[in-house]
């Protein structure tokens, strides 16, 4: 079945630092790739997505590029803010529409 | 417009009791999904519907779990004879298109179930 592997956390950064969160996947068919975010006390919300190879998803300064050759979808941001502190989940849909999530990684950004 | 809503937000029950969790999707959304999330883990798929038809129930852990969406809108996930291992966050999501892998799923706030 489909699977997602995320780098181990938690991650603690200082404000304005560069962020990379690694994500690799295995999936059948032509997978779509997603990053979801959960801010403290809130539900899951879509951060960005890419639906075909070489697509770049972007939102709120975050970016991720769908790399089919390395089966990866790493999340990056050039300058993190305290307000980016949250749990980040990488997810994939393979041959069907059900999402398969990674374990999530907690990001804490200190002022 | 209104997002996905779930009720109750918190449910505490005793082992052996039945519980019913409700999901009200975004109006007009065809697909509705149920996921379960254990602490420190990502959500895991349980089942999904297109309109009122249950398309895939491969993620339901055993026959104590069932779901319905009789009129193609509100859905209920029922857990019979609850056990402590059923304690988790239960999340519902909806999407506009019928079972499209590229479509965004919009999540509700979840129901935190605790079985004592």
mmCIF file of C-alpha atoms in Angstrom:
data_model
loop_
_atom_site.group_PDB
_atom_site.id
_atom_site.type_symbol
_atom_site.label_atom_id
_atom_site.label_comp_id
_atom_site.label_asym_id
_atom_site.label_seq_id
_atom_site.Cartn_x
_atom_site.Cartn_y
_atom_site.Cartn_z
ATOM 1 C CA UNK A 1 0.000 0.000 0.000
ATOM 2 C CA UNK A 2 0.867 3.674 -0.046
ATOM 3 C CA UNK A 3 3.237 5.029 2.594
ATOM 4 C CA UNK A 4 4.848 8.296 3.671
ATOM 5 C CA UNK A 5 8.050 8.756 5.631
ATOM 6 C CA UNK A 6 8.765 12.036 7.346
ATOM 7 C CA UNK A 7 11.949 13.078 9.090
ATOM 8 C CA UNK A 8 11.996 12.615 12.850
ATOM 9 C CA UNK A 9 11.139 15.538 15.043
ATOM 10 C CA UNK A 10 10.628 17.744 16.876
ATOM 11 C CA UNK A 11 12.358 20.656 15.189
ATOM 12 C CA UNK A 12 13.187 23.874 17.003
ATOM 13 C CA UNK A 13 14.370 26.920 15.072
ATOM 14 C CA UNK A 14 15.009 30.570 15.728
ATOM 15 C CA UNK A 15 12.873 33.142 13.968
ATOM 16 C CA UNK A 16 14.050 33.909 10.399
ATOM 17 C CA UNK A 17 15.892 30.587 10.096
ATOM 18 C CA UNK A 18 15.614 28.412 6.980
ATOM 19 C CA UNK A 19 13.324 25.411 7.246
ATOM 20 C CA UNK A 20 13.426 22.064 5.467
ATOM 21 C CA UNK A 21 11.172 19.162 6.413
ATOM 22 C CA UNK A 22 11.878 15.984 4.481
ATOM 23 C CA UNK A 23 9.154 13.736 3.085
ATOM 24 C CA UNK A 24 9.421 10.654 0.872
ATOM 25 C CA UNK A 25 6.607 8.455 -0.347
ATOM 26 C CA UNK A 26 5.662 5.202 -2.042
ATOM 27 C CA UNK A 27 2.393 5.037 -3.969
ATOM 28 C CA UNK A 28 0.720 3.358 -6.902
ATOM 29 C CA UNK A 29 -0.607 5.068 -9.974
ATOM 30 C CA UNK A 30 -0.090 8.795 -10.368
ATOM 31 C CA UNK A 31 0.026 10.099 -6.806
ATOM 32 C CA UNK A 32 -0.871 13.575 -5.645
ATOM 33 C CA UNK A 33 1.134 15.023 -2.782
ATOM 34 C CA UNK A 34 -0.012 17.249 0.067
ATOM 35 C CA UNK A 35 1.270 19.091 3.093
ATOM 36 C CA UNK A 36 -1.264 19.636 5.854
ATOM 37 C CA UNK A 37 -0.666 21.778 8.954
ATOM 38 C CA UNK A 38 -2.231 21.723 12.386
ATOM 39 C CA UNK A 39 -1.806 24.909 14.427
ATOM 40 C CA UNK A 40 -2.194 24.663 18.220
ATOM 41 C CA UNK A 41 -5.822 24.135 19.177
ATOM 42 C CA UNK A 42 -6.993 23.950 15.571
ATOM 43 C CA UNK A 43 -7.893 21.277 13.030
ATOM 44 C CA UNK A 44 -5.977 20.021 10.002
ATOM 45 C CA UNK A 45 -5.786 22.424 7.094
ATOM 46 C CA UNK A 46 -4.210 22.153 3.681
ATOM 47 C CA UNK A 47 -0.952 24.078 3.365
ATOM 48 C CA UNK A 48 -0.080 23.215 -0.242
ATOM 49 C CA UNK A 49 -0.299 20.441 -2.802
ATOM 50 C CA UNK A 50 1.116 19.197 -6.118
ATOM 51 C CA UNK A 51 -0.672 16.849 -8.450
ATOM 52 C CA UNK A 52 1.946 15.903 -11.016
ATOM 53 C CA UNK A 53 5.686 15.493 -11.325
ATOM 54 C CA UNK A 54 7.795 18.677 -11.213
ATOM 55 C CA UNK A 55 4.849 20.740 -9.957
ATOM 56 C CA UNK A 56 5.668 23.182 -7.172
ATOM 57 C CA UNK A 57 3.075 23.877 -4.521
ATOM 58 C CA UNK A 58 3.375 27.116 -2.565
ATOM 59 C CA UNK A 59 1.478 28.988 0.140
ATOM 60 C CA UNK A 60 2.320 31.403 2.996
ATOM 61 C CA UNK A 61 5.994 31.406 1.981
ATOM 62 C CA UNK A 62 6.228 27.600 2.069
ATOM 63 C CA UNK A 63 7.169 25.617 -1.036
ATOM 64 C CA UNK A 64 7.452 21.966 -2.002
ATOM 65 C CA UNK A 65 8.351 20.404 -5.351
ATOM 66 C CA UNK A 66 7.022 17.032 -6.524
ATOM 67 C CA UNK A 67 10.174 15.016 -7.373
ATOM 68 C CA UNK A 68 9.170 11.764 -9.015
ATOM 69 C CA UNK A 69 12.759 10.583 -9.549
ATOM 70 C CA UNK A 70 13.487 10.719 -5.818
ATOM 71 C CA UNK A 71 9.871 10.123 -4.685
ATOM 72 C CA UNK A 72 10.137 13.181 -2.460
ATOM 73 C CA UNK A 73 8.104 16.262 -1.533
ATOM 74 C CA UNK A 74 10.273 18.227 0.888
ATOM 75 C CA UNK A 75 8.776 21.315 2.521
ATOM 76 C CA UNK A 76 10.875 24.505 2.641
ATOM 77 C CA UNK A 77 10.546 28.043 3.898
ATOM 78 C CA UNK A 78 13.222 30.676 3.664
ATOM 79 C CA UNK A 79 12.469 32.554 6.887
ATOM 80 C CA UNK A 80 10.235 31.031 9.555
ATOM 81 C CA UNK A 81 8.132 33.040 11.980
ATOM 82 C CA UNK A 82 6.892 32.269 15.468
ATOM 83 C CA UNK A 83 3.414 31.910 13.966
ATOM 84 C CA UNK A 84 4.642 28.933 11.890
ATOM 85 C CA UNK A 85 4.886 26.812 15.043
ATOM 86 C CA UNK A 86 2.623 23.839 14.342
ATOM 87 C CA UNK A 87 2.542 20.165 13.427
ATOM 88 C CA UNK A 88 3.202 19.443 9.742
ATOM 89 C CA UNK A 89 1.946 16.326 7.953
ATOM 90 C CA UNK A 90 3.005 15.083 4.546
ATOM 91 C CA UNK A 91 0.360 12.996 2.739
ATOM 92 C CA UNK A 92 -0.203 11.150 -0.542
ATOM 93 C CA UNK A 93 -3.119 9.867 -2.565
ATOM 94 C CA UNK A 94 -2.203 6.988 -4.863
ATOM 95 C CA UNK A 95 -4.552 5.077 -7.128
ATOM 96 C CA UNK A 96 -7.563 6.143 -5.075
ATOM 97 C CA UNK A 97 -8.572 9.234 -3.159
ATOM 98 C CA UNK A 98 -7.818 8.164 0.383
ATOM 99 C CA UNK A 99 -5.031 10.119 2.032
ATOM 100 C CA UNK A 100 -2.070 8.304 3.562
ATOM 101 C CA UNK A 101 -0.289 10.499 6.093
ATOM 102 C CA UNK A 102 3.156 10.542 7.606
ATOM 103 C CA UNK A 103 3.569 10.674 11.377
ATOM 104 C CA UNK A 104 3.859 14.443 11.431
ATOM 105 C CA UNK A 105 6.597 16.665 12.761
ATOM 106 C CA UNK A 106 6.316 19.373 15.386
ATOM 107 C CA UNK A 107 7.963 22.679 14.548
ATOM 108 C CA UNK A 108 8.655 25.217 17.279
ATOM 109 C CA UNK A 109 9.975 28.638 16.328
ATOM 110 C CA UNK A 110 11.449 30.772 19.087
ATOM 111 C CA UNK A 111 11.652 34.574 18.942
ATOM 112 C CA UNK B 1 -19.314 29.493 3.904
ATOM 113 C CA UNK B 2 -19.341 27.045 6.765
ATOM 114 C CA UNK B 3 -16.647 24.424 6.941
ATOM 115 C CA UNK B 4 -16.886 20.793 7.970
ATOM 116 C CA UNK B 5 -18.449 20.402 11.396
ATOM 117 C CA UNK B 6 -18.301 17.465 13.769
ATOM 118 C CA UNK B 7 -20.160 16.660 16.927
ATOM 119 C CA UNK B 8 -19.620 16.103 19.701
ATOM 120 C CA UNK B 9 -16.188 17.691 19.975
ATOM 121 C CA UNK B 10 -15.413 15.560 23.022
ATOM 122 C CA UNK B 11 -16.947 12.269 24.059
ATOM 123 C CA UNK B 12 -16.133 10.309 27.191
ATOM 124 C CA UNK B 13 -17.762 6.913 27.482
ATOM 125 C CA UNK B 14 -17.429 3.723 29.449
ATOM 126 C CA UNK B 15 -16.124 0.525 27.979
ATOM 127 C CA UNK B 16 -18.911 -1.488 26.367
ATOM 128 C CA UNK B 17 -21.099 1.481 25.462
ATOM 129 C CA UNK B 18 -22.004 2.412 21.890
ATOM 130 C CA UNK B 19 -21.086 5.849 20.512
ATOM 131 C CA UNK B 20 -22.206 7.758 17.425
ATOM 132 C CA UNK B 21 -20.023 10.469 15.923
ATOM 133 C CA UNK B 22 -21.516 12.921 13.489
ATOM 134 C CA UNK B 23 -20.022 14.750 10.527
ATOM 135 C CA UNK B 24 -21.649 17.549 8.543
ATOM 136 C CA UNK B 25 -19.643 18.192 5.360
ATOM 137 C CA UNK B 26 -19.295 21.376 3.368
ATOM 138 C CA UNK B 27 -22.492 21.945 1.424
ATOM 139 C CA UNK B 28 -22.296 20.466 -2.062
ATOM 140 C CA UNK B 29 -19.307 18.254 -1.368
ATOM 141 C CA UNK B 30 -19.770 14.845 -2.887
ATOM 142 C CA UNK B 31 -17.113 12.828 -1.060
ATOM 143 C CA UNK B 32 -16.895 12.336 2.690
ATOM 144 C CA UNK B 33 -14.029 10.618 4.491
ATOM 145 C CA UNK B 34 -13.451 9.326 8.023
ATOM 146 C CA UNK B 35 -9.993 9.078 9.566
ATOM 147 C CA UNK B 36 -8.718 8.110 13.012
ATOM 148 C CA UNK B 37 -5.679 9.715 14.608
ATOM 149 C CA UNK B 38 -3.799 8.313 17.566
ATOM 150 C CA UNK B 39 -1.680 10.604 19.701
ATOM 151 C CA UNK B 40 1.625 11.407 18.009
ATOM 152 C CA UNK B 41 0.603 9.821 14.733
ATOM 153 C CA UNK B 42 -0.868 10.961 11.442
ATOM 154 C CA UNK B 43 -4.515 10.318 10.605
ATOM 155 C CA UNK B 44 -5.356 6.843 9.267
ATOM 156 C CA UNK B 45 -8.098 6.193 6.738
ATOM 157 C CA UNK B 46 -11.245 4.413 7.905
ATOM 158 C CA UNK B 47 -13.864 4.717 5.169
ATOM 159 C CA UNK B 48 -15.324 7.039 2.551
ATOM 160 C CA UNK B 49 -18.520 7.818 0.663
ATOM 161 C CA UNK B 50 -19.419 9.269 -2.671
ATOM 162 C CA UNK B 51 -22.896 10.700 -2.183
ATOM 163 C CA UNK B 52 -24.675 8.073 -0.066
ATOM 164 C CA UNK B 53 -22.674 5.107 -1.369
ATOM 165 C CA UNK B 54 -19.900 3.718 0.801
ATOM 166 C CA UNK B 55 -17.006 3.261 -1.611
ATOM 167 C CA UNK B 56 -14.287 1.829 0.572
ATOM 168 C CA UNK B 57 -14.432 0.544 4.132
ATOM 169 C CA UNK B 58 -11.095 -1.212 4.104
ATOM 170 C CA UNK B 59 -9.775 0.897 6.975
ATOM 171 C CA UNK B 60 -12.484 0.024 9.484
ATOM 172 C CA UNK B 61 -10.628 -1.982 12.145
ATOM 173 C CA UNK B 62 -13.347 -4.559 12.850
ATOM 174 C CA UNK B 63 -17.087 -5.114 12.655
ATOM 175 C CA UNK B 64 -17.771 -2.962 15.708
ATOM 176 C CA UNK B 65 -17.193 0.038 13.455
ATOM 177 C CA UNK B 66 -19.753 1.122 10.888
ATOM 178 C CA UNK B 67 -20.627 4.276 8.997
ATOM 179 C CA UNK B 68 -23.535 5.596 7.006
ATOM 180 C CA UNK B 69 -24.472 8.609 4.948
ATOM 181 C CA UNK B 70 -28.102 7.904 4.098
ATOM 182 C CA UNK B 71 -28.990 11.108 2.252
ATOM 183 C CA UNK B 72 -25.597 11.911 0.832
ATOM 184 C CA UNK B 73 -24.894 14.710 3.285
ATOM 185 C CA UNK B 74 -24.483 14.134 7.041
ATOM 186 C CA UNK B 75 -22.588 11.005 8.032
ATOM 187 C CA UNK B 76 -22.498 9.027 11.259
ATOM 188 C CA UNK B 77 -19.650 6.803 12.416
ATOM 189 C CA UNK B 78 -20.849 4.307 15.000
ATOM 190 C CA UNK B 79 -18.654 2.291 17.316
ATOM 191 C CA UNK B 80 -20.402 -0.523 19.167
ATOM 192 C CA UNK B 81 -19.233 -2.027 22.446
ATOM 193 C CA UNK B 82 -16.390 0.469 22.766
ATOM 194 C CA UNK B 83 -12.989 -0.625 24.045
ATOM 195 C CA UNK B 84 -10.169 1.431 25.513
ATOM 196 C CA UNK B 85 -8.116 0.962 22.353
ATOM 197 C CA UNK B 86 -10.797 2.917 20.460
ATOM 198 C CA UNK B 87 -9.717 6.113 22.247
ATOM 199 C CA UNK B 88 -8.448 8.534 19.585
ATOM 200 C CA UNK B 89 -9.293 11.648 17.611
ATOM 201 C CA UNK B 90 -11.821 10.875 14.883
ATOM 202 C CA UNK B 91 -11.594 13.221 11.925
ATOM 203 C CA UNK B 92 -13.997 13.792 9.083
ATOM 204 C CA UNK B 93 -13.151 15.416 5.758
ATOM 205 C CA UNK B 94 -15.072 16.301 2.639
ATOM 206 C CA UNK B 95 -14.142 17.095 -0.940
ATOM 207 C CA UNK B 96 -16.007 18.547 -3.866
ATOM 208 C CA UNK B 97 -15.398 15.895 -6.520
ATOM 209 C CA UNK B 98 -16.339 12.226 -6.402
ATOM 210 C CA UNK B 99 -13.324 10.276 -5.239
ATOM 211 C CA UNK B 100 -10.738 12.392 -7.019
ATOM 212 C CA UNK B 101 -7.121 11.777 -5.899
ATOM 213 C CA UNK B 102 -6.154 15.355 -6.788
ATOM 214 C CA UNK B 103 -8.986 17.048 -4.931
ATOM 215 C CA UNK B 104 -8.362 18.831 -1.640
ATOM 216 C CA UNK B 105 -9.950 17.273 1.425
ATOM 217 C CA UNK B 106 -11.214 19.771 3.994
ATOM 218 C CA UNK B 107 -11.118 18.567 7.552
ATOM 219 C CA UNK B 108 -13.417 19.191 10.464
ATOM 220 C CA UNK B 109 -12.212 19.909 14.015
ATOM 221 C CA UNK B 110 -12.443 16.255 15.042
ATOM 222 C CA UNK B 111 -14.122 14.383 17.872
ATOM 223 C CA UNK B 112 -11.865 13.367 20.755
ATOM 224 C CA UNK B 113 -13.151 10.003 22.012
ATOM 225 C CA UNK B 114 -12.026 8.695 25.379
ATOM 226 C CA UNK B 115 -13.120 5.235 26.496
ATOM 227 C CA UNK B 116 -12.711 4.603 30.204
#
